[in-house]
XYZ file of C-alpha atoms in Angstrom:
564
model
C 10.176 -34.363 -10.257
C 12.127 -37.065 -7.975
C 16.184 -36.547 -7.495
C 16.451 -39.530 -10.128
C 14.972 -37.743 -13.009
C 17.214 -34.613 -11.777
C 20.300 -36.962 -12.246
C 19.279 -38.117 -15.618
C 18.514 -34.864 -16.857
C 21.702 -33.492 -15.386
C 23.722 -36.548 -16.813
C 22.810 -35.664 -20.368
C 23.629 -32.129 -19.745
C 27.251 -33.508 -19.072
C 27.158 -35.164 -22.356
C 25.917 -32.246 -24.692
C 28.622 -30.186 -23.247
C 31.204 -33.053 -23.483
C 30.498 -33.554 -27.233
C 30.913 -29.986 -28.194
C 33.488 -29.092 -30.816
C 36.521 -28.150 -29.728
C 37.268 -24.850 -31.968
C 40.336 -22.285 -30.704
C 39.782 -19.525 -29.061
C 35.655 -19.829 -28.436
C 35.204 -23.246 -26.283
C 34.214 -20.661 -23.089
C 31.327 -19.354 -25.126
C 30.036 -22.341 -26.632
C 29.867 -24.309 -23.148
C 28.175 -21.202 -21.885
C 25.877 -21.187 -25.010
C 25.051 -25.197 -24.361
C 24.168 -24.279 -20.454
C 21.876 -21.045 -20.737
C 20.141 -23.216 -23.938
C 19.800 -26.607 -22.348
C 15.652 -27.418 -21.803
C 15.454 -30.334 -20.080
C 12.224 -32.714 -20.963
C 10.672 -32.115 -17.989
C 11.262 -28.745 -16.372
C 11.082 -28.150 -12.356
C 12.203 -24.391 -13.008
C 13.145 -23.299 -9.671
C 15.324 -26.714 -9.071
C 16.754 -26.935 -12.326
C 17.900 -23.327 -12.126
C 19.442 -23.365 -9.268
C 21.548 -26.786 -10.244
C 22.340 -24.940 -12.967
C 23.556 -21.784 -11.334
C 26.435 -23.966 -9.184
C 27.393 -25.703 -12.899
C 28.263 -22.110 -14.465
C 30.131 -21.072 -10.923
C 31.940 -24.037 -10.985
C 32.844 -23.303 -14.783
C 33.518 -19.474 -13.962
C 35.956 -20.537 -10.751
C 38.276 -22.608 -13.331
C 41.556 -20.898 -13.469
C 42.062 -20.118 -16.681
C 46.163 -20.442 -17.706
C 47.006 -20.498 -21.109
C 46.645 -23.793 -23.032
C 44.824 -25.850 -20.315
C 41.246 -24.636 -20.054
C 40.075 -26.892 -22.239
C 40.931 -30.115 -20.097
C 39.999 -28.479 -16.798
C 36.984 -27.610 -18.124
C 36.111 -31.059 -19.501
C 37.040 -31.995 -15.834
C 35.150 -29.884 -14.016
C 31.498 -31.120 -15.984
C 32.763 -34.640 -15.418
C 33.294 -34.798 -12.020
C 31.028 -32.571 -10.791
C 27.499 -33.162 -8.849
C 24.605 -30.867 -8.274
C 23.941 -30.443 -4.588
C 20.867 -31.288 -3.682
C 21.011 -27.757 -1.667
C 19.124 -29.881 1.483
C 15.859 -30.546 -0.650
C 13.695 -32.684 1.640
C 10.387 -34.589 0.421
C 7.411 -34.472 2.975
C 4.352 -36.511 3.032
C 0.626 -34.794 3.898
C -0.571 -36.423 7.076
C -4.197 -34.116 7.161
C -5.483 -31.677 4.635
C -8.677 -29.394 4.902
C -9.942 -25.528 5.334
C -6.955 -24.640 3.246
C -4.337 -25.725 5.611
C -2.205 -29.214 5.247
C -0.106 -31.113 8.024
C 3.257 -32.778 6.885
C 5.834 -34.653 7.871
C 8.747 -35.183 6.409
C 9.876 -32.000 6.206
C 12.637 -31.937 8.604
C 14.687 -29.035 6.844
C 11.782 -26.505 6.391
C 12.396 -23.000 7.195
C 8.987 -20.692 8.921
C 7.619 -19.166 5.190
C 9.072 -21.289 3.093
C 7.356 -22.194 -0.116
C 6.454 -25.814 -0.415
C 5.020 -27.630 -3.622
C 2.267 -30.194 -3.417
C 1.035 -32.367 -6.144
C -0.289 -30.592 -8.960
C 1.903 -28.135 -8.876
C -0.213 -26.222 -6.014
C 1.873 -24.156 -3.751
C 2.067 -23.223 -0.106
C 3.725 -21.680 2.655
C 5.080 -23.076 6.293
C 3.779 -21.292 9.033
C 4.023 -23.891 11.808
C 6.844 -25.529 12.542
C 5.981 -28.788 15.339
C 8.749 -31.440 16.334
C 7.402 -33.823 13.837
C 5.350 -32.093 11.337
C 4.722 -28.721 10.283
C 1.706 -26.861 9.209
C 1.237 -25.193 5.981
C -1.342 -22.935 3.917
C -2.272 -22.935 0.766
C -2.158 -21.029 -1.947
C -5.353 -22.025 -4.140
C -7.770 -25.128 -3.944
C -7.096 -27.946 -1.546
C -9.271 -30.050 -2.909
C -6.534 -31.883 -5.226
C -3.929 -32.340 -2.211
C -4.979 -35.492 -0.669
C -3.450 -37.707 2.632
C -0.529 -39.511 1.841
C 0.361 -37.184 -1.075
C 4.096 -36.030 -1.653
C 5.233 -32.509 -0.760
C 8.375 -30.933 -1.798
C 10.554 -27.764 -0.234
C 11.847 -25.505 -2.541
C 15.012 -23.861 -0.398
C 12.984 -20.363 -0.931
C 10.315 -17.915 0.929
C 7.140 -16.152 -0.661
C 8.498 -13.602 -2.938
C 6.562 -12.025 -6.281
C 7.394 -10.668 -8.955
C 8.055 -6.644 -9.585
C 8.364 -4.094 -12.235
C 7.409 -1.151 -14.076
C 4.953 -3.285 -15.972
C 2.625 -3.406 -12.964
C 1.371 0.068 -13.246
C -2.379 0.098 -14.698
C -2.885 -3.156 -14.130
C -4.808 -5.209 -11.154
C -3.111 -8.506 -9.965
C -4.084 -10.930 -7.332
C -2.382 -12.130 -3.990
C 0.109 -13.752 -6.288
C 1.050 -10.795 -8.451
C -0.779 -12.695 -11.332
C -2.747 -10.516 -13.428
C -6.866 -11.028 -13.316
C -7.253 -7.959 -15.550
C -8.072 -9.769 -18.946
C -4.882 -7.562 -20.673
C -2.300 -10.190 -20.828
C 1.003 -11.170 -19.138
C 2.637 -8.692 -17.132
C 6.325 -7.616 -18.110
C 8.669 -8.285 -14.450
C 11.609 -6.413 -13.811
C 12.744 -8.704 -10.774
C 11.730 -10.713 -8.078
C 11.403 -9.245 -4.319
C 10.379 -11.623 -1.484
C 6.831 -10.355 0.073
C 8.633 -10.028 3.549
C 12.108 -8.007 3.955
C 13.467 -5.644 6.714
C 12.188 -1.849 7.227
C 14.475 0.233 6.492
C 16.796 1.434 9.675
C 17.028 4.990 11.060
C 20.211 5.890 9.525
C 18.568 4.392 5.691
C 15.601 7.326 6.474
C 15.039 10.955 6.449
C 12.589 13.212 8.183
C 8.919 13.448 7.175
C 8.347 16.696 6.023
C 7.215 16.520 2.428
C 3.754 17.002 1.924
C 1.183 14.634 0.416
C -1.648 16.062 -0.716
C -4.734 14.279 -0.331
C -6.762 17.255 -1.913
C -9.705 16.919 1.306
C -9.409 20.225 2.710
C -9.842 18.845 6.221
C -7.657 16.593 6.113
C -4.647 19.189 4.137
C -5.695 21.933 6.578
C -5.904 20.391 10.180
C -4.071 16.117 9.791
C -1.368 16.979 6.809
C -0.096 13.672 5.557
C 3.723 13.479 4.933
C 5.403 11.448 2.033
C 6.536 8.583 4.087
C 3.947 8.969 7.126
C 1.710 6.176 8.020
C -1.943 7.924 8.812
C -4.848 5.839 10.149
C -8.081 5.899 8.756
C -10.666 4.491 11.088
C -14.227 4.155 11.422
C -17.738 2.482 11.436
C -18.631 0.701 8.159
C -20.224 2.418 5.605
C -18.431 6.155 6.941
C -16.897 7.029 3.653
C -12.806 5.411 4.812
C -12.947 4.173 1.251
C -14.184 7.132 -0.481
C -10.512 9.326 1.208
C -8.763 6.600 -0.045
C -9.900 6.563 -2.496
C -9.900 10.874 -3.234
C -6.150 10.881 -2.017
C -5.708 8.764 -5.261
C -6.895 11.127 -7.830
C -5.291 13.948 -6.244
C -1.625 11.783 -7.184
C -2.358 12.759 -11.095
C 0.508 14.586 -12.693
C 2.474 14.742 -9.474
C 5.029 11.546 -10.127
C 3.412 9.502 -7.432
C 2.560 6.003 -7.818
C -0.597 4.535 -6.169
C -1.311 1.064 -5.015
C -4.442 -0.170 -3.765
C -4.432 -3.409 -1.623
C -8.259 -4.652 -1.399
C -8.542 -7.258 1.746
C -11.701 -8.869 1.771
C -14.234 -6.599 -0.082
C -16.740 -7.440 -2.440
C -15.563 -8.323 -5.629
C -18.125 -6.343 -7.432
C -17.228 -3.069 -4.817
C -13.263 -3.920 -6.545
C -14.293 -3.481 -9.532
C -16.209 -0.533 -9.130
C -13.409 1.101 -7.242
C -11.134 0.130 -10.389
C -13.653 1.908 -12.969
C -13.613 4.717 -11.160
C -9.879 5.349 -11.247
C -9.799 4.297 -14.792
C -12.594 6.780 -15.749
C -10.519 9.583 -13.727
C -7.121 8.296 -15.830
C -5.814 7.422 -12.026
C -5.108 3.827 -13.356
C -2.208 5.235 -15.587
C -0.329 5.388 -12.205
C -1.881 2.886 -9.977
C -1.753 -0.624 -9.155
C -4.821 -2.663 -7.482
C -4.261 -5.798 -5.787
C -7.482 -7.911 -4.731
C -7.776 -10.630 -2.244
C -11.657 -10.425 -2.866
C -13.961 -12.098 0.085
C -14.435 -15.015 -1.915
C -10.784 -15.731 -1.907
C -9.454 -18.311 0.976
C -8.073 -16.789 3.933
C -4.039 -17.354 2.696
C -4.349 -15.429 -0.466
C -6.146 -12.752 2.163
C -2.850 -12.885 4.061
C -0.249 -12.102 1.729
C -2.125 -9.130 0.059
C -0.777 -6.673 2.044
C 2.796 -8.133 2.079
C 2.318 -8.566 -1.575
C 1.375 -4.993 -2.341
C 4.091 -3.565 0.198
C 6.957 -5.492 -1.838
C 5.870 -3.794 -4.764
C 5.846 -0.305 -3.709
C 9.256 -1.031 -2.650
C 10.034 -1.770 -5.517
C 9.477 1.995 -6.667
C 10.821 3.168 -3.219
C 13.720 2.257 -3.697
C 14.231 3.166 -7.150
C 13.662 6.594 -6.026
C 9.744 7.314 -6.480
C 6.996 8.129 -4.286
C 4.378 5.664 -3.688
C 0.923 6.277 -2.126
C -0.269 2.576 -0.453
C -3.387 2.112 0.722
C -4.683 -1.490 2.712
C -8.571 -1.743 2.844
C -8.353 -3.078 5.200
C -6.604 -4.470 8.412
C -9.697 -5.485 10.272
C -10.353 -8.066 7.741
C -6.530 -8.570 7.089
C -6.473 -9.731 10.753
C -9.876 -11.941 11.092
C -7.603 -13.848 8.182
C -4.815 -14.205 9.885
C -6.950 -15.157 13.173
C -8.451 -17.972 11.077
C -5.343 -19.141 9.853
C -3.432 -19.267 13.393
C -6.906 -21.041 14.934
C -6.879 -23.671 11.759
C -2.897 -24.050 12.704
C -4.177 -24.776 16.387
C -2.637 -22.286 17.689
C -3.580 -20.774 21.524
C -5.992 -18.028 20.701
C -5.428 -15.247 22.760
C -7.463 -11.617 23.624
C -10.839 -11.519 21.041
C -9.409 -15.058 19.607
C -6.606 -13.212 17.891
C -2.879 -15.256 18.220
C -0.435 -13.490 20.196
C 1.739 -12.149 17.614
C -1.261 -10.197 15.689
C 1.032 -6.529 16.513
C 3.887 -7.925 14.874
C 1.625 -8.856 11.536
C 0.740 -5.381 11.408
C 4.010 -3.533 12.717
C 5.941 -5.512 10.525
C 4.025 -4.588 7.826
C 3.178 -0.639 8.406
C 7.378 0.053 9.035
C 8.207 -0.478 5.655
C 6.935 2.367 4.227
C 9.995 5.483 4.694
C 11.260 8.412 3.427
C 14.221 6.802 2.364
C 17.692 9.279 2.269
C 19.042 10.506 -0.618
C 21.732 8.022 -0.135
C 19.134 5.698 -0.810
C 17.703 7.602 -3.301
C 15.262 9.757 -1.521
C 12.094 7.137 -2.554
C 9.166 6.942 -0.202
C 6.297 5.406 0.231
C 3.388 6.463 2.052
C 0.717 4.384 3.868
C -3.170 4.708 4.463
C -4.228 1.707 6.631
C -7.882 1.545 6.914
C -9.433 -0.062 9.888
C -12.974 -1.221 10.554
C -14.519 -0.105 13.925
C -17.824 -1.460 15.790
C -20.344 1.218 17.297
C -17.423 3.527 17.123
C -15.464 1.691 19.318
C -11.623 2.835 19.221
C -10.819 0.914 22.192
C -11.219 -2.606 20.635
C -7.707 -4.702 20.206
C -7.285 -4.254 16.554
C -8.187 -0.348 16.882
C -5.764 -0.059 19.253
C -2.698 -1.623 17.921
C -2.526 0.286 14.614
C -3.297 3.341 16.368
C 0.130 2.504 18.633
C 1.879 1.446 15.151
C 1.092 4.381 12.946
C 1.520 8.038 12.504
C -1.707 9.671 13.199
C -5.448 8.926 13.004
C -8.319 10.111 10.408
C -11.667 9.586 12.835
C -14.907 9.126 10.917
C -17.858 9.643 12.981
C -21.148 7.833 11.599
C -23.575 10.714 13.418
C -21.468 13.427 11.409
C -21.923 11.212 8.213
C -26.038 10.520 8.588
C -26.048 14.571 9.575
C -24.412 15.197 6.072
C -20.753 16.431 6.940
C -18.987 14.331 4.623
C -15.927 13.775 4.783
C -17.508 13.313 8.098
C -14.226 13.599 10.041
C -14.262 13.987 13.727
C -11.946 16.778 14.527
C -11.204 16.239 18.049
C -10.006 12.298 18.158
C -8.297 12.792 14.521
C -4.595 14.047 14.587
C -1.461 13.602 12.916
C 1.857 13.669 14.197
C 3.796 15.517 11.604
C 1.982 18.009 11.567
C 2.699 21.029 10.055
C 6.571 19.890 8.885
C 4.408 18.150 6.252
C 2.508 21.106 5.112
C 3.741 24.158 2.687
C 4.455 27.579 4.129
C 0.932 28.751 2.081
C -1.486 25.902 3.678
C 0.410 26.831 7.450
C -0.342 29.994 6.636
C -3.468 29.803 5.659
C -4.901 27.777 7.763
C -4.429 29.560 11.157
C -6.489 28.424 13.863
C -9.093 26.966 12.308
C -8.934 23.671 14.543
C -9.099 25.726 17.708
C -11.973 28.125 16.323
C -13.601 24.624 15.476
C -13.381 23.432 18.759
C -14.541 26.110 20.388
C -17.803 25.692 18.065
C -18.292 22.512 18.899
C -18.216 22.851 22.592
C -20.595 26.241 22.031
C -22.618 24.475 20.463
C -23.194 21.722 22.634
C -23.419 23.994 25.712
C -26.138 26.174 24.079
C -28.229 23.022 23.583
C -29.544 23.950 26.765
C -30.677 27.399 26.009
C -32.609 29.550 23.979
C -31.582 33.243 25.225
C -28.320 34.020 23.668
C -26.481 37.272 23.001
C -25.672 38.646 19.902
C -21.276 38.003 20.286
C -22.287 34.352 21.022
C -24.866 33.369 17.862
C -22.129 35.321 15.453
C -19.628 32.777 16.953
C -22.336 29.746 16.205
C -22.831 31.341 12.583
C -19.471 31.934 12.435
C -19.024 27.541 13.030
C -21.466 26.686 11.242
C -20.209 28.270 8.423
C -16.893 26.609 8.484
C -18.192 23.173 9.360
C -20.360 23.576 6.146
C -17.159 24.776 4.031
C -15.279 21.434 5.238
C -18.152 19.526 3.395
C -16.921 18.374 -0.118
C -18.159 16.039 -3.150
C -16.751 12.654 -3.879
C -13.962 12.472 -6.478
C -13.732 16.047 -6.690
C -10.284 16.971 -4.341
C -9.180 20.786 -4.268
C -5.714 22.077 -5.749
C -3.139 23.371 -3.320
C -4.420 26.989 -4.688
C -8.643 26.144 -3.715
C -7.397 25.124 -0.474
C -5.571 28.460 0.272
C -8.586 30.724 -1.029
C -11.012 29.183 0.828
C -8.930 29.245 4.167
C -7.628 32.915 3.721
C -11.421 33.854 2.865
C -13.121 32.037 6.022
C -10.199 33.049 8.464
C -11.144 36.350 7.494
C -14.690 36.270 8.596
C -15.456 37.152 4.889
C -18.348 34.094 4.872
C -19.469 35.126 7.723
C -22.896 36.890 6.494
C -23.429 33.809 4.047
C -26.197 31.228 5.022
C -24.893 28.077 5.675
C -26.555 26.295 3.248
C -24.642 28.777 0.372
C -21.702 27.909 1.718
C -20.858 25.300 -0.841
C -22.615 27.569 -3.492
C -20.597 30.468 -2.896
C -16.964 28.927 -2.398
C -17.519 27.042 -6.059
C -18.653 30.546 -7.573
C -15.457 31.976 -5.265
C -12.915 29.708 -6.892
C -13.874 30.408 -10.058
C -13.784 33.948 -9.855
C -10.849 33.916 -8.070
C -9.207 31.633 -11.002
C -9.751 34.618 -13.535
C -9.139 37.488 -11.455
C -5.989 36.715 -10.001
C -4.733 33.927 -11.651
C -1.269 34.728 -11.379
C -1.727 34.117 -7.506
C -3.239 30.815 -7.759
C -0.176 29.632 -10.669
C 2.610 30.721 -8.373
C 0.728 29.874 -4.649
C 0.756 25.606 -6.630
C 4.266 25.957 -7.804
C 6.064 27.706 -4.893
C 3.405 26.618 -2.114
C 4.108 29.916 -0.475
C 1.662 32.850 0.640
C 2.805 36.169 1.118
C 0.638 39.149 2.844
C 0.182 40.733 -0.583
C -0.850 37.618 -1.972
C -3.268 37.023 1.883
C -4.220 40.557 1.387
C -5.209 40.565 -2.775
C -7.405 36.978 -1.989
C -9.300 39.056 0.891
C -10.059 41.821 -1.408
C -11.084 39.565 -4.432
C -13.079 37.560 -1.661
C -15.183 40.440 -0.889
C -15.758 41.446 -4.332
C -16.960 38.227 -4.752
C -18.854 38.830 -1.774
C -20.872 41.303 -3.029
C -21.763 39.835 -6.270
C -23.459 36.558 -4.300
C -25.335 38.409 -1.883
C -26.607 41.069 -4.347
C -28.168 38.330 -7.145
């Protein structure tokens, strides 16, 4: 729509409120009725709105003295003329691979929307002394040279709500779920400030992913931002993924951002939360491989906005970006289409900042704030195991903490196959509850220590009695680590099984019964002291009687298993 047709529309706007009936008493409602009702012929929403806005301020800043409104008011829609709020009209000079040179555009802002013919929109991410460069949002094949462009006055924003749970959306927070329009609540633009120090509070609530490696040794924190790297095909997505399902019935909301995976693996992610009722409180948003690199680019910034959208209205949000590695070769495309210098591995120089930026938005917010937070599980692809690599290393220096998978653990069959000496977390044990502290001792050390045993022993065949206890001893805790896919342990399992193997109680059981006899444990544990396992997941505290009842229902237990 051109600035005449704006004038025209606007003109007749001036009329319909001009020819109103004049009754006593009501000539403020009806001229408020004729504005919010007004549909012009041909709609440019975002411009019309906004013309609109400045008409009812200019009506609402009338001063309103007794007798005389009705004149001043008749004067204000008379003489008054929409700004054109520095609206500038570009031409394309180039268009192809999804990006699109312009000129014209002398007033454009860096991330400012821009509309091209057809209605297709994009975003400025170069600015140049006499053109700037844009991406698009969609097909480029319509946009062709000489074509007009328009500025809309406004950055990349999507919409937000409660409506968004249970459903999946794409880069553009437009639902590709087949179930319909999605009710909005507001609008939040996809980039906004972290929150400051003084706006947050200490990490030291825990987040239960339900992995017992991960609970025991690398507790995650509501708020925390925790790594999880490794080679493909390592089982990142499958924590994820488990961290997920453990959220039911615990007032946490879930979003999963997918960045450049396999359609098919998206949907086959989302079946499996809706088969585990995990979509009831989850929201996926896919940027699938096939999608162009822009819509890539956003998804992250897209699905960030909208968990702070529940942040700040005081819930807890799990978010999880699978992943950054591919987030990054898109934004390394992007900046290389742009022509922009290409710097260490081809990545721009700013490739940090689209990551930092990003991965300090999620906070414990204080209760000031209303105590929200919203937790983050980056996901980052590594090459022959290769931590060192640029990508690696910057979200390693951004977040919280790092969840190591090893691919030799993984093809040996310790899965989650999580390297204990490179993982850590930095919280530590402020995000754990006094039971899991409690329960779970040294076990990193006394893993350690296995692991360098083990290795040294490699090299011999004669060893004493103390030493092949202490090898048992590991193996038998490296095999209780091992746990199924989609099945995460309550607070409660985790305890038992800690108490029980810190107490040398598994010690006599083969290695490969481990997994046997903790299942049969739990169980038996569930009926014979259940009263222990209710109050252990309500209070998440374990006193000595409670330590010293699990050891002696342990080796009850005990006895059952090895005698059948």
């Amino acid at each position: 729509m051109d600035n005449l047709d704006m004038k025209e529309m606007l003109r007749r706007l001036k009329e319909n409120m001009s020819a109103q009936p004049v009754k006593d008493g009501d000539i403020v409602s009806q001229m408020s009725y004729t504005v919010d009702n007004w549909n012009p012929e041909k709609p440019d929403n975002n411009i019309i709105d906004e013309r609109l806005n400045e008409l009812k301020n200019v009506l609402r800043d009338i001063p309103a003295a007794e007798g005389d409104i009705i004149p001043l008011m008749r004067k204000a829609v008379d003489e008054w003329n929409p700004n054109d709020g520095g609206i500038s009209d570009g031409t394309v000079l180039s268009v192809g691979d999804g990006i699109v040179n312009v000129s014209g555009l002398d007033g454009a802002a860096y991330g400012e929307i821009v509309i091209f013919s057809g209605g297709i929109r994009g975003m400025v991410q170069e600015l140049r002394r006499n053109e700037v460069g844009c991406v698009v949002f969609g097909d480029d094949s319509e946009i062709c040279e000489g074509s007009p462009v328009k500025c809309t006055g406004k950055t990349a924003g999507v919409p937000v709500g409660d409506g968004f749970i249970g459903r999946v959306v794409d880069a553009l927070g437009n639902p590709i779920d087949g179930k319909g329009k999605i009710a909005e609540s507001g609008y939040r633009q996809i980039e906004s400030p972290a929150p400051g120090i003084i706006d947050r509070q200490p990490v030291n609530k825990p987040l239960e992913t339900g992995i017992l490696t991960i609970d025991s040794m690398f507790p995650i924190g509501r708020g925390q931002r925790e790594l999880i790297i490794g080679d493909r095909q390592t089982g990142k997505t499958a924590i994820a993924l488990d961290a997920i399902l453990n959220q039911k019935n615990k007032n946490v909301i879930c979003i999963y951002v997918a960045i450049g995976q396999k359609a098919s693996s998206v949907a086959q992610l989302v079946e499996t939360l809706r088969k585990s009722g995990a979509m009831d409180y989850s929201v996926v948003v896919s940027a699938t491989a096939s999608e162009p690199a822009p819509m890539q680019y956003i998804a992250p910034y897209v699905g960030c906005a909208i968990g702070e959208y529940f942040m700040e209205n005081g819930s807890d949000v799990l978010i999880v970006y699978d992943d950054l590695s591919k987030h990054a070769v898109a934004y390394r495309a992007l900046s290389l289409l742009l022509e922009r210098s290409p710097g260490r591995e081809a990545y721009p120089g700013d490739v940090f900042y689209l990551h930092s930026r990003l991965l300090e938005r999620s906070a414990h917010l204080c209760e000031r704030l209303g105590g929200g937070s919203m937790t983050a599980l980056p996901i980052v692809e590594t090459q022959a195991g290769d931590v060192s690599a640029y990508i690696p290393t910057n979200i390693i220096s951004i977040t919280d903490g790092q969840i190591f998978l090893e691919s030799d653990l993984f093809f040996a069959g310790q899965r989650p196959a999580v390297n204990i000496g490179l993982s850590v977390s930095r919280v530590g044990g402020d995000a754990q509850t006094k039971a899991m502290k409690t329960a779970a001792g040294a076990i990193r050390l006394e893993l350690a220590q296995f692991r360098e045993m083990e290795v040294f022993t490699q090299f011999s065949s004669d060893l004493d009695d103390a030493t092949k206890r202490q090898l048992s001893y590991g193996e038998g805790l490296m095999a209780l680590l091992k746990q199924d896919q989609y099945h995460p342990y309550k607070q409660y399992e985790q305890v038992i099984l800690l108490v029980t193997a810190m107490a040398h109680i598994m010690q006599d059981v083969p290695a490969k019964r481990i997994h046997e006899f903790s299942l049969g444990l739990l169980d038996f544990c569930s009926n014979e002291i259940s009263d222990i396992c209710e109050d252990i997941e309500k209070t998440g505290r374990l006193g000595d009687e409670y330590k010293a009842r699990i050891i002696d229902c342990s080796k009850k237990y005990l006895d059952i298993f090895m005698n059948n």
